PDB file of C-alpha atoms in Angstrom:
ATOM      1  CA  UNK A  29     -10.406  37.331 -87.155  1.00 85.00           C
ATOM      2  CA  UNK A  30      -9.502  38.991 -83.752  1.00 87.00           C
ATOM      3  CA  UNK A  31     -11.163  36.190 -81.660  1.00 93.00           C
ATOM      4  CA  UNK A  32     -13.773  38.725 -80.177  1.00 97.00           C
ATOM      5  CA  UNK A  33     -17.275  37.967 -81.262  1.00 97.00           C
ATOM      6  CA  UNK A  34     -20.273  40.129 -81.267  1.00 98.00           C
ATOM      7  CA  UNK A  35     -23.886  39.523 -81.825  1.00 97.00           C
ATOM      8  CA  UNK A  36     -26.125  40.555 -83.511  1.00 97.00           C
ATOM      9  CA  UNK A  37     -24.325  42.077 -86.452  1.00 96.00           C
ATOM     10  CA  UNK A  38     -27.246  44.233 -87.312  1.00 96.00           C
ATOM     11  CA  UNK A  39     -30.169  45.510 -85.282  1.00 97.00           C
ATOM     12  CA  UNK A  40     -33.076  47.666 -86.300  1.00 97.00           C
ATOM     13  CA  UNK A  41     -35.557  48.924 -83.766  1.00 97.00           C
ATOM     14  CA  UNK A  42     -37.798  51.793 -82.914  1.00 97.00           C
ATOM     15  CA  UNK A  43     -37.518  54.786 -80.603  1.00 97.00           C
ATOM     16  CA  UNK A  44     -38.302  54.065 -77.005  1.00 97.00           C
ATOM     17  CA  UNK A  45     -37.271  50.349 -77.267  1.00 97.00           C
ATOM     18  CA  UNK A  46     -34.675  48.360 -75.397  1.00 98.00           C
ATOM     19  CA  UNK A  47     -31.929  46.214 -77.016  1.00 98.00           C
ATOM     20  CA  UNK A  48     -29.069  43.921 -75.743  1.00 98.00           C
ATOM     21  CA  UNK A  49     -25.788  43.616 -77.527  1.00 98.00           C
ATOM     22  CA  UNK A  50     -23.593  40.673 -76.607  1.00 98.00           C
ATOM     23  CA  UNK A  51     -19.768  40.223 -76.773  1.00 98.00           C
ATOM     24  CA  UNK A  52     -17.603  37.257 -76.163  1.00 98.00           C
ATOM     25  CA  UNK A  53     -13.930  38.113 -75.480  1.00 97.00           C
ATOM     26  CA  UNK A  54     -10.864  36.228 -76.713  1.00 96.00           C
ATOM     27  CA  UNK A  55      -9.975  33.162 -74.800  1.00 95.00           C
ATOM     28  CA  UNK A  56      -7.995  34.200 -71.662  1.00 91.00           C
ATOM     29  CA  UNK A  57      -8.885  37.894 -71.856  1.00 93.00           C
ATOM     30  CA  UNK A  58     -10.275  39.291 -68.609  1.00 92.00           C
ATOM     31  CA  UNK A  59     -11.074  42.892 -69.733  1.00 93.00           C
ATOM     32  CA  UNK A  60     -13.871  43.788 -71.821  1.00 96.00           C
ATOM     33  CA  UNK A  61     -14.433  47.354 -73.301  1.00 96.00           C
ATOM     34  CA  UNK A  62     -17.351  48.884 -75.138  1.00 97.00           C
ATOM     35  CA  UNK A  63     -17.028  51.663 -77.563  1.00 96.00           C
ATOM     36  CA  UNK A  64     -19.456  53.626 -79.729  1.00 96.00           C
ATOM     37  CA  UNK A  65     -18.714  54.930 -83.263  1.00 93.00           C
ATOM     38  CA  UNK A  66     -21.248  57.434 -84.512  1.00 88.00           C
ATOM     39  CA  UNK A  67     -20.889  59.508 -87.655  1.00 77.00           C
ATOM     40  CA  UNK A  68     -19.908  62.733 -85.893  1.00 66.00           C
ATOM     41  CA  UNK A  69     -18.201  61.427 -82.779  1.00 69.00           C
ATOM     42  CA  UNK A  70     -15.638  58.922 -83.926  1.00 79.00           C
ATOM     43  CA  UNK A  71     -14.796  55.972 -81.600  1.00 91.00           C
ATOM     44  CA  UNK A  72     -15.816  56.900 -78.058  1.00 94.00           C
ATOM     45  CA  UNK A  73     -15.165  54.701 -74.962  1.00 94.00           C
ATOM     46  CA  UNK A  74     -18.293  53.751 -73.057  1.00 96.00           C
ATOM     47  CA  UNK A  75     -17.317  51.333 -70.185  1.00 96.00           C
ATOM     48  CA  UNK A  76     -14.866  48.677 -69.129  1.00 94.00           C
ATOM     49  CA  UNK A  77     -15.287  45.427 -67.184  1.00 94.00           C
ATOM     50  CA  UNK A  78     -12.455  43.472 -65.679  1.00 92.00           C
ATOM     51  CA  UNK A  79     -13.218  39.861 -64.542  1.00 92.00           C
ATOM     52  CA  UNK A  80     -16.745  40.648 -63.829  1.00 94.00           C
ATOM     53  CA  UNK A  81     -16.381  44.018 -62.137  1.00 93.00           C
ATOM     54  CA  UNK A  82     -16.747  47.569 -63.588  1.00 93.00           C
ATOM     55  CA  UNK A  83     -13.414  49.231 -63.892  1.00 91.00           C
ATOM     56  CA  UNK A  84     -13.839  52.403 -65.777  1.00 91.00           C
ATOM     57  CA  UNK A  85     -16.600  54.475 -67.174  1.00 93.00           C
ATOM     58  CA  UNK A  86     -16.538  56.828 -70.026  1.00 92.00           C
ATOM     59  CA  UNK A  87     -19.238  58.955 -71.608  1.00 85.00           C
ATOM     60  CA  UNK A  88     -22.033  56.225 -71.112  1.00 94.00           C
ATOM     61  CA  UNK A  89     -25.487  57.567 -70.892  1.00 95.00           C
ATOM     62  CA  UNK A  90     -27.654  56.622 -67.912  1.00 96.00           C
ATOM     63  CA  UNK A  91     -30.040  54.810 -70.264  1.00 97.00           C
ATOM     64  CA  UNK A  92     -27.165  52.431 -71.082  1.00 97.00           C
ATOM     65  CA  UNK A  93     -25.869  49.741 -68.773  1.00 97.00           C
ATOM     66  CA  UNK A  94     -23.511  46.831 -69.157  1.00 97.00           C
ATOM     67  CA  UNK A  95     -22.386  43.702 -67.268  1.00 97.00           C
ATOM     68  CA  UNK A  96     -19.753  41.065 -67.468  1.00 97.00           C
ATOM     69  CA  UNK A  97     -20.784  37.448 -66.586  1.00 97.00           C
ATOM     70  CA  UNK A  98     -18.787  34.718 -64.810  1.00 96.00           C
ATOM     71  CA  UNK A  99     -17.849  33.161 -68.109  1.00 95.00           C
ATOM     72  CA  UNK A 100     -16.560  36.697 -68.989  1.00 96.00           C
ATOM     73  CA  UNK A 101     -18.998  37.463 -71.813  1.00 97.00           C
ATOM     74  CA  UNK A 102     -20.414  40.900 -71.626  1.00 98.00           C
ATOM     75  CA  UNK A 103     -23.746  42.538 -72.548  1.00 98.00           C
ATOM     76  CA  UNK A 104     -24.557  46.172 -73.292  1.00 98.00           C
ATOM     77  CA  UNK A 105     -28.154  47.099 -72.638  1.00 98.00           C
ATOM     78  CA  UNK A 106     -29.579  50.164 -74.380  1.00 98.00           C
ATOM     79  CA  UNK A 107     -32.996  51.387 -73.248  1.00 97.00           C
ATOM     80  CA  UNK A 108     -35.380  54.212 -74.096  1.00 97.00           C
ATOM     81  CA  UNK A 109     -33.653  54.312 -77.536  1.00 97.00           C
ATOM     82  CA  UNK A 110     -33.368  57.579 -79.377  1.00 97.00           C
ATOM     83  CA  UNK A 111     -32.594  58.332 -82.938  1.00 96.00           C
ATOM     84  CA  UNK A 112     -29.228  59.599 -81.930  1.00 93.00           C
ATOM     85  CA  UNK A 113     -28.234  56.210 -80.492  1.00 96.00           C
ATOM     86  CA  UNK A 114     -27.885  54.844 -84.085  1.00 96.00           C
ATOM     87  CA  UNK A 115     -24.344  53.925 -84.322  1.00 95.00           C
ATOM     88  CA  UNK A 116     -21.810  51.135 -84.513  1.00 95.00           C
ATOM     89  CA  UNK A 117     -21.076  49.541 -81.142  1.00 97.00           C
ATOM     90  CA  UNK A 118     -17.829  47.745 -80.753  1.00 97.00           C
ATOM     91  CA  UNK A 119     -16.587  45.468 -78.072  1.00 98.00           C
ATOM     92  CA  UNK A 120     -12.883  44.914 -77.340  1.00 97.00           C
ATOM     93  CA  UNK A 121     -10.841  42.634 -75.059  1.00 96.00           C
ATOM     94  CA  UNK A 122      -7.381  42.560 -73.707  1.00 91.00           C
ATOM     95  CA  UNK A 123      -5.326  40.049 -71.870  1.00 86.00           C
ATOM     96  CA  UNK A 124      -4.309  40.504 -68.232  1.00 81.00           C
ATOM     97  CA  UNK A 125      -1.491  42.905 -67.665  1.00 76.00           C
ATOM     98  CA  UNK A 126      -1.292  43.704 -71.425  1.00 79.00           C
ATOM     99  CA  UNK A 127      -2.611  46.928 -73.009  1.00 82.00           C
ATOM    100  CA  UNK A 128      -3.376  45.985 -76.557  1.00 89.00           C
ATOM    101  CA  UNK A 129      -7.172  45.790 -77.240  1.00 93.00           C
ATOM    102  CA  UNK A 130      -8.619  43.472 -79.783  1.00 95.00           C
ATOM    103  CA  UNK A 131     -11.814  44.595 -81.391  1.00 96.00           C
ATOM    104  CA  UNK A 132     -14.890  42.603 -82.532  1.00 97.00           C
ATOM    105  CA  UNK A 133     -16.667  43.052 -85.728  1.00 96.00           C
ATOM    106  CA  UNK A 134     -19.237  45.481 -84.217  1.00 96.00           C
ATOM    107  CA  UNK A 135     -23.062  45.635 -83.968  1.00 97.00           C
ATOM    108  CA  UNK A 136     -24.685  48.128 -86.267  1.00 96.00           C
ATOM    109  CA  UNK A 137     -27.739  49.715 -84.555  1.00 97.00           C
ATOM    110  CA  UNK A 138     -30.329  51.630 -86.376  1.00 96.00           C
ATOM    111  CA  UNK A 139     -33.148  53.352 -84.422  1.00 97.00           C
ATOM    112  CA  UNK A 140     -36.142  54.391 -86.569  1.00 96.00           C
TER     113      UNK A 140
ATOM    114  CA  UNK B   6     -11.328  68.477 -76.267  1.00 73.00           C
ATOM    115  CA  UNK B   7      -9.742  66.211 -78.740  1.00 84.00           C
ATOM    116  CA  UNK B   8      -6.806  64.611 -76.899  1.00 93.00           C
ATOM    117  CA  UNK B   9      -5.606  62.554 -79.993  1.00 95.00           C
ATOM    118  CA  UNK B  10      -5.496  64.341 -83.241  1.00 95.00           C
ATOM    119  CA  UNK B  11      -4.999  63.062 -86.865  1.00 95.00           C
ATOM    120  CA  UNK B  12      -4.885  66.268 -88.899  1.00 92.00           C
ATOM    121  CA  UNK B  13      -4.923  64.643 -92.299  1.00 95.00           C
ATOM    122  CA  UNK B  14      -8.264  63.136 -93.060  1.00 94.00           C
ATOM    123  CA  UNK B  15      -7.012  61.547 -96.252  1.00 96.00           C
ATOM    124  CA  UNK B  16      -3.750  60.552 -97.949  1.00 97.00           C
ATOM    125  CA  UNK B  17      -3.042  59.067-101.360  1.00 98.00           C
ATOM    126  CA  UNK B  18       0.214  57.223-101.943  1.00 98.00           C
ATOM    127  CA  UNK B  19       1.642  55.451-105.049  1.00 98.00           C
ATOM    128  CA  UNK B  20       2.053  51.643-104.685  1.00 98.00           C
ATOM    129  CA  UNK B  21       5.474  50.712-103.569  1.00 97.00           C
ATOM    130  CA  UNK B  22       6.281  54.073-102.035  1.00 98.00           C
ATOM    131  CA  UNK B  23       6.270  54.914 -98.341  1.00 98.00           C
ATOM    132  CA  UNK B  24       3.039  56.012 -96.487  1.00 98.00           C
ATOM    133  CA  UNK B  25       3.456  58.153 -93.519  1.00 98.00           C
ATOM    134  CA  UNK B  26       0.535  58.754 -91.223  1.00 98.00           C
ATOM    135  CA  UNK B  27       0.768  61.329 -88.386  1.00 98.00           C
ATOM    136  CA  UNK B  28      -0.806  61.657 -85.010  1.00 97.00           C
ATOM    137  CA  UNK B  29      -0.500  64.264 -82.212  1.00 97.00           C
ATOM    138  CA  UNK B  30      -1.632  64.074 -78.644  1.00 97.00           C
ATOM    139  CA  UNK B  31      -1.962  66.475 -75.852  1.00 96.00           C
ATOM    140  CA  UNK B  32      -2.389  64.422 -72.702  1.00 93.00           C
ATOM    141  CA  UNK B  33       0.960  63.835 -71.102  1.00 93.00           C
ATOM    142  CA  UNK B  34      -0.410  61.009 -69.057  1.00 90.00           C
ATOM    143  CA  UNK B  35      -0.646  58.787 -72.211  1.00 93.00           C
ATOM    144  CA  UNK B  36       2.018  56.121 -72.102  1.00 91.00           C
ATOM    145  CA  UNK B  37       0.967  53.513 -74.635  1.00 93.00           C
ATOM    146  CA  UNK B  38       0.012  54.197 -78.317  1.00 95.00           C
ATOM    147  CA  UNK B  39      -1.517  52.008 -80.876  1.00 95.00           C
ATOM    148  CA  UNK B  40      -2.373  52.047 -84.571  1.00 97.00           C
ATOM    149  CA  UNK B  41      -5.476  50.308 -85.899  1.00 97.00           C
ATOM    150  CA  UNK B  42      -6.603  49.785 -89.448  1.00 97.00           C
ATOM    151  CA  UNK B  43     -10.319  49.742 -90.215  1.00 93.00           C
ATOM    152  CA  UNK B  44     -12.335  48.685 -93.268  1.00 91.00           C
ATOM    153  CA  UNK B  45     -15.968  49.892 -93.647  1.00 84.00           C
ATOM    154  CA  UNK B  46     -18.410  47.782 -91.529  1.00 80.00           C
ATOM    155  CA  UNK B  47     -15.580  46.026 -89.713  1.00 88.00           C
ATOM    156  CA  UNK B  48     -13.981  46.326 -86.413  1.00 93.00           C
ATOM    157  CA  UNK B  49     -10.626  48.067 -85.981  1.00 95.00           C
ATOM    158  CA  UNK B  50      -7.728  45.660 -86.587  1.00 95.00           C
ATOM    159  CA  UNK B  51      -4.682  46.065 -84.393  1.00 95.00           C
ATOM    160  CA  UNK B  52      -1.503  46.816 -86.375  1.00 96.00           C
ATOM    161  CA  UNK B  53       1.332  47.976 -84.113  1.00 97.00           C
ATOM    162  CA  UNK B  54       1.941  49.586 -80.796  1.00 95.00           C
ATOM    163  CA  UNK B  55       4.600  51.470 -78.943  1.00 95.00           C
ATOM    164  CA  UNK B  56       5.252  52.082 -75.199  1.00 92.00           C
ATOM    165  CA  UNK B  57       6.432  55.577 -74.131  1.00 92.00           C
ATOM    166  CA  UNK B  58       9.673  53.956 -72.952  1.00 93.00           C
ATOM    167  CA  UNK B  59      10.703  53.418 -76.636  1.00 94.00           C
ATOM    168  CA  UNK B  60      10.959  55.765 -79.512  1.00 95.00           C
ATOM    169  CA  UNK B  61      10.572  53.151 -82.336  1.00 97.00           C
ATOM    170  CA  UNK B  62       8.875  49.831 -82.930  1.00 97.00           C
ATOM    171  CA  UNK B  63       9.058  47.783 -86.092  1.00 97.00           C
ATOM    172  CA  UNK B  64       6.939  44.984 -87.367  1.00 96.00           C
ATOM    173  CA  UNK B  65       7.459  43.878 -90.989  1.00 97.00           C
ATOM    174  CA  UNK B  66       6.402  46.700 -93.257  1.00 98.00           C
ATOM    175  CA  UNK B  67       5.071  48.811 -90.387  1.00 98.00           C
ATOM    176  CA  UNK B  68       7.227  51.112 -88.154  1.00 98.00           C
ATOM    177  CA  UNK B  69       5.845  53.455 -85.431  1.00 98.00           C
ATOM    178  CA  UNK B  70       8.019  56.386 -84.354  1.00 98.00           C
ATOM    179  CA  UNK B  71       7.288  58.175 -81.064  1.00 98.00           C
ATOM    180  CA  UNK B  72       8.525  61.697 -80.178  1.00 97.00           C
ATOM    181  CA  UNK B  73       7.426  62.332 -76.645  1.00 95.00           C
ATOM    182  CA  UNK B  74       8.787  65.898 -76.422  1.00 95.00           C
ATOM    183  CA  UNK B  75       6.762  66.829 -79.454  1.00 97.00           C
ATOM    184  CA  UNK B  76       3.835  64.587 -78.359  1.00 97.00           C
ATOM    185  CA  UNK B  77       3.806  63.191 -81.772  1.00 97.00           C
ATOM    186  CA  UNK B  78       3.821  59.776 -83.409  1.00 97.00           C
ATOM    187  CA  UNK B  79       3.839  58.509 -86.879  1.00 98.00           C
ATOM    188  CA  UNK B  80       3.231  55.244 -88.735  1.00 98.00           C
ATOM    189  CA  UNK B  81       5.408  54.395 -91.686  1.00 98.00           C
ATOM    190  CA  UNK B  82       4.261  51.681 -94.136  1.00 98.00           C
ATOM    191  CA  UNK B  83       6.880  50.565 -96.666  1.00 97.00           C
ATOM    192  CA  UNK B  84       6.381  49.501 -99.314  1.00 98.00           C
ATOM    193  CA  UNK B  85       2.705  50.458 -99.580  1.00 98.00           C
ATOM    194  CA  UNK B  86       0.419  47.901-101.158  1.00 97.00           C
ATOM    195  CA  UNK B  87      -3.130  48.149-102.551  1.00 95.00           C
ATOM    196  CA  UNK B  88      -4.438  46.145 -99.616  1.00 94.00           C
ATOM    197  CA  UNK B  89      -3.317  48.885 -97.274  1.00 97.00           C
ATOM    198  CA  UNK B  90      -6.059  51.190 -98.497  1.00 97.00           C
ATOM    199  CA  UNK B  91      -8.271  51.616 -95.315  1.00 96.00           C
ATOM    200  CA  UNK B  92      -8.846  54.104 -92.540  1.00 95.00           C
ATOM    201  CA  UNK B  93      -6.019  54.257 -90.000  1.00 97.00           C
ATOM    202  CA  UNK B  94      -6.759  55.263 -86.383  1.00 96.00           C
ATOM    203  CA  UNK B  95      -4.208  56.332 -83.769  1.00 97.00           C
ATOM    204  CA  UNK B  96      -5.062  55.559 -80.288  1.00 95.00           C
ATOM    205  CA  UNK B  97      -3.602  56.139 -76.808  1.00 95.00           C
ATOM    206  CA  UNK B  98      -3.997  55.076 -73.338  1.00 92.00           C
ATOM    207  CA  UNK B  99      -2.690  55.814 -69.863  1.00 88.00           C
ATOM    208  CA  UNK B 100      -2.680  52.070 -69.390  1.00 71.00           C
ATOM    209  CA  UNK B 101      -0.138  51.724 -66.630  1.00 63.00           C
ATOM    210  CA  UNK B 102      -2.544  53.559 -64.332  1.00 60.00           C
ATOM    211  CA  UNK B 103      -5.274  51.317 -62.878  1.00 64.00           C
ATOM    212  CA  UNK B 104      -8.633  52.002 -64.487  1.00 63.00           C
ATOM    213  CA  UNK B 105      -7.083  54.114 -67.303  1.00 68.00           C
ATOM    214  CA  UNK B 106      -6.681  51.538 -69.916  1.00 81.00           C
ATOM    215  CA  UNK B 107      -9.410  52.969 -71.989  1.00 89.00           C
ATOM    216  CA  UNK B 108      -8.355  53.989 -75.528  1.00 91.00           C
ATOM    217  CA  UNK B 109      -8.763  57.495 -76.787  1.00 93.00           C
ATOM    218  CA  UNK B 110      -8.966  57.554 -80.648  1.00 94.00           C
ATOM    219  CA  UNK B 111      -7.973  60.012 -83.158  1.00 95.00           C
ATOM    220  CA  UNK B 112     -10.456  60.837 -85.954  1.00 92.00           C
ATOM    221  CA  UNK B 113      -8.712  58.644 -88.576  1.00 94.00           C
ATOM    222  CA  UNK B 114      -6.796  59.094 -91.828  1.00 96.00           C
ATOM    223  CA  UNK B 115      -8.222  57.422 -94.960  1.00 96.00           C
ATOM    224  CA  UNK B 116      -5.179  56.017 -96.882  1.00 97.00           C
ATOM    225  CA  UNK B 117      -5.694  55.309-100.456  1.00 97.00           C
ATOM    226  CA  UNK B 118      -2.916  53.293-102.319  1.00 97.00           C
ATOM    227  CA  UNK B 119      -2.810  54.096-106.086  1.00 97.00           C
ATOM    228  CA  UNK B 120      -1.827  51.091-108.245  1.00 93.00           C
TER     229      UNK B 120
END
């Protein structure tokens, strides 16, 4: 158990819908990262928050957005969902001034 | 452009022998490297890391070697155990640069330990 929690574990929805994925980082970790793992793309970085502020952006679609709240939990919002958004979404956290990231169990999203 | 490459999609090793997983990178800005182990439907589990100022780091059965001039790193597992069967990902970051802590992952190597 890494100490990073993600909910829900599974999500099935339809095209055009909007979903919210939630992540709670390890106690004391200020950075939260979101990654997407799809079958043909491997693990791809989406976005990073540090202590409530966006710190880095990767290949995140405009239909996707994220935020980190004062209690440091983070949410990833996916809207106007398409079939190709079906993937595993992982959240990771890291402590201040340290580079190792610890991953949560992931949310499996299936868009039908 | 695949900046982190794991050229062996799979590897089979006899129990008790050494497993060697390889990883190559192209981005010279990478200065921190990690290995993760992943089981199906679970998140990656951190195994071991190495900073670019070192060429070796050891933790129990796991040793990571870094050859900066060749832009190559390897993970040695000895002795290999059946529980080591999983997909292993190499990852890299330019973490000492603000805003570059994101991890770039390789495509993974599936390790199977044969009893």
